[in-house]
C-alpha cells in the first residue's frame, strides 16, 4: 500500500463506538460528520424503511423501540438458546429469532431478519464513512478491537462484520491491550500495568508487562456479560418494582415504549450520579391506569447511595475477576506499577473507589476512558501497515479461555490453556476408543469447565478413513493453531495413514459463506442506492442554485430582448427547462436530474450573455 493510504482503528463498543487514526505520528480520534467523537452503536429501521445508525437511530429509539437494535455486542457470535441470549431476550425491545441453521441469532428490524454481524457492520460502515469524509478519500484498512475475553466465535463474527462493512480488517486486537498501547505510547515506561475496562456491556481486565517496545500480556480475565447495561437494568428493575407496588402490580416492562423511556432515564440518572448525590427521574405519562384512561406518571429520586446499593454485587463481581486474573498472572498487587481505568462505567465513583481499595493505589485517569481503546487500535494499525525500522512494537497477547476438544465420557481435554501467548500452535495425541473405529468426531470447545457440555462449542468436524484396528491402537494427532487475532484453526491427523482433516472454526459466527455473499451483494446494492441518493441530493442543490440565478437574470434578459431582434424565444425555452428541472427535483430520479442538468446550464449561459454578462465562451464566463 502507498505510504499515505489512510487507515483506521475502531473501538466497536456495546454502547458507543469510536474511530481513530494516526497522523504525522500522532494518534487522534476522528470526529463524526456531525462533530461527535462517540457514535452510539445503535441501528434502526425507520417506519419508511430507511436504515438509521448512531445518533439518528438513538434519537428515535423511544418511538420506534421494537425496530431499534442496541447492545448487539452482547449477542455477537453467540448461540441461539444460550443462557445469555435467553436473558437478553427478556429485556430487549426488539425481537430475536434463530438464524436459518438454528445456531445463531437474528434481530428483527422493520420486518427483516438481520444477522448480528450485519447490524454491527452498519455501525462500522458509519464510522468508515466518517473517516472517509475526514480524509476525503476511501478508507478500507482497519484494526478493530474486541474484549480480551471474547471467544473465537465472537472474534470471527466481529471480523465478518468488518468484511460486510467493506473493511479489510488487518487485525483484531484486545481492548485492554489496545488501551495499554495508547497509554504507553511515547512514554518509554517499564512496569506492570493492569487495565481495568468496564464498558457498556463487557468487563475485561488484563495484566501486562510493558517494556520500552514490548507489550506482553501476562493474563486476561473478564466477563462478557458485565457492564453499564447491567447497572442500568438494576435501576430499571427498581423503578418497575416500585411502580408496580403503587399501581396494582402494573408491569411497565410489557410496554416497549415505556421500557425504552425507562432505559434512557436510568442511564441518565446513573451518569448524573457520578457527579451529584441525587438524580430526579421524571417520566410523565408513562402508562395508563387500570381504567385505561388516567395517565400515570413516574417520579422518583435516586440517590448515589441507593445506586451503590443496587449495584454492589456487580462491582464486587468485577473485583473478584480482577483478583483471579492477578493470581493467574502470578503477580502481587504490590508489583503493579499502574492501574488504568477504561470504559465509561469506570467514571462511577464507587467503581473507582473499589479499584483503589483493591489495588491499594490511585488508578490512573490520565487517559480519556472512552477514546483510549480506539487510539490504541489506530496505533496498532499504523505499526502493522507502516512498520518503521528501530521503532517496532511487539504485542504479545494471550488466549483468554482454555481451548480443547471433547473426549470420551463427555469430558473436556484442554489442548491450549488460557493465558497462552498467541500466535501459537500445539498438538496432542488421542487414540481411538472402539475396535475398528474408522471415523472420529472432533468437537472443538472453549471454556473453563472440565465438562464439555458446559463450554462453548466452536465447531465440529469428522476425521474419516482411519485404518480399522483394535481400540487404542490408532493415534490421532489433534493440532490447534491460534492466530494473532485469537482466531482458531484445528486439524486432526491419523498418524499411521497421514489422513488429515482441518477446519477454521467458524460455526458460531453464524454466517455461512453463501449467506455472507448474499449479504455482501445486498449491501453493495444498499451502498449504491445510498450513493445515488447522495448524488441526487447534490445535483438537486446545484439545480436549485442555477434556477435562482436564471430567475434573477430574467428581468434583465427580458429588457435586453425587448431591444433585440434575436433570441425572442429564449425566455420561453428557459422557462420550459426550469419547469422540467423542477419536476425532476420532485421525482427523486437521478437519471431525470442528469438529463435536465445540461439544458439548464445552457439556459443559464444564454441568459448571462443576453443580460449583458460575460458573452458565451468569453473571459470570466
Ligand atoms: P463505553 O462502552 O466505554 O462507551 O461505556 C459506556 C457505558 O459507560 C455506558 O453504560 C454508560 O452509561 C456508562 N457511562 C458513561 N459515562 C458515565 C458516567 N459519567 N458515569 C457512569 N457511567 C457512565
CSV table of C-alpha atoms and ligand atoms in Angstrom, one decimal, residues 13-16 38 198-201 227-229 232 267 270-271 274 343-345 347-348 369-370, ligand 1:
chain,number,residue,atom,x,y,z
A,13,UNK,CA,-18.3,-0.8,21.7
A,14,UNK,CA,-21.5,-2.1,23.3
A,15,UNK,CA,-22.9,1.3,23.8
A,16,UNK,CA,-20.7,3.6,21.8
A,38,UNK,CA,-18.7,8.9,20.2
A,198,UNK,CA,-15.7,-1.7,32.4
A,199,UNK,CA,-17.7,-0.7,29.4
A,200,UNK,CA,-21.3,-0.7,28.3
A,201,UNK,CA,-21.7,-4.5,28.2
A,227,UNK,CA,-21.2,-3.8,32.0
A,228,UNK,CA,-23.1,-0.5,32.1
A,229,UNK,CA,-26.2,-2.2,30.7
A,232,UNK,CA,-29.0,0.4,34.1
A,267,UNK,CA,-28.8,5.6,32.2
A,270,UNK,CA,-26.7,6.7,36.6
A,271,UNK,CA,-24.4,9.2,34.8
A,274,UNK,CA,-21.2,10.1,39.0
A,343,UNK,CA,-14.7,2.3,29.7
A,344,UNK,CA,-17.4,4.7,30.5
A,345,UNK,CA,-18.6,2.8,33.6
A,347,UNK,CA,-16.4,7.1,35.8
A,348,UNK,CA,-18.7,5.8,38.5
A,369,UNK,CA,-11.6,6.3,29.1
A,370,UNK,CA,-13.9,6.2,26.1
B,1,LIG,P1,-18.2,2.5,26.8
B,1,LIG,O1,-18.6,1.2,26.2
B,1,LIG,O2,-16.8,2.6,27.3
B,1,LIG,O3,-18.5,3.7,26.0
B,1,LIG,O4,-19.0,2.7,28.2
B,1,LIG,C1,-20.4,3.0,28.1
B,1,LIG,C2,-21.0,2.8,29.5
B,1,LIG,O5,-20.5,3.7,30.4
B,1,LIG,C3,-22.5,3.0,29.4
B,1,LIG,O6,-23.2,2.1,30.2
B,1,LIG,C4,-22.6,4.4,30.0
B,1,LIG,O7,-23.9,4.5,30.6
B,1,LIG,C5,-21.5,4.4,31.0
B,1,LIG,N1,-21.1,5.7,31.4
B,1,LIG,C6,-20.7,6.7,30.6
B,1,LIG,N2,-20.4,7.8,31.3
B,1,LIG,C7,-20.7,7.6,32.6
B,1,LIG,C8,-20.6,8.3,33.8
B,1,LIG,N3,-20.2,9.6,33.8
B,1,LIG,N4,-20.9,7.6,35.0
B,1,LIG,C9,-21.3,6.3,34.9
B,1,LIG,N5,-21.4,5.6,33.8
B,1,LIG,C10,-21.1,6.2,32.7
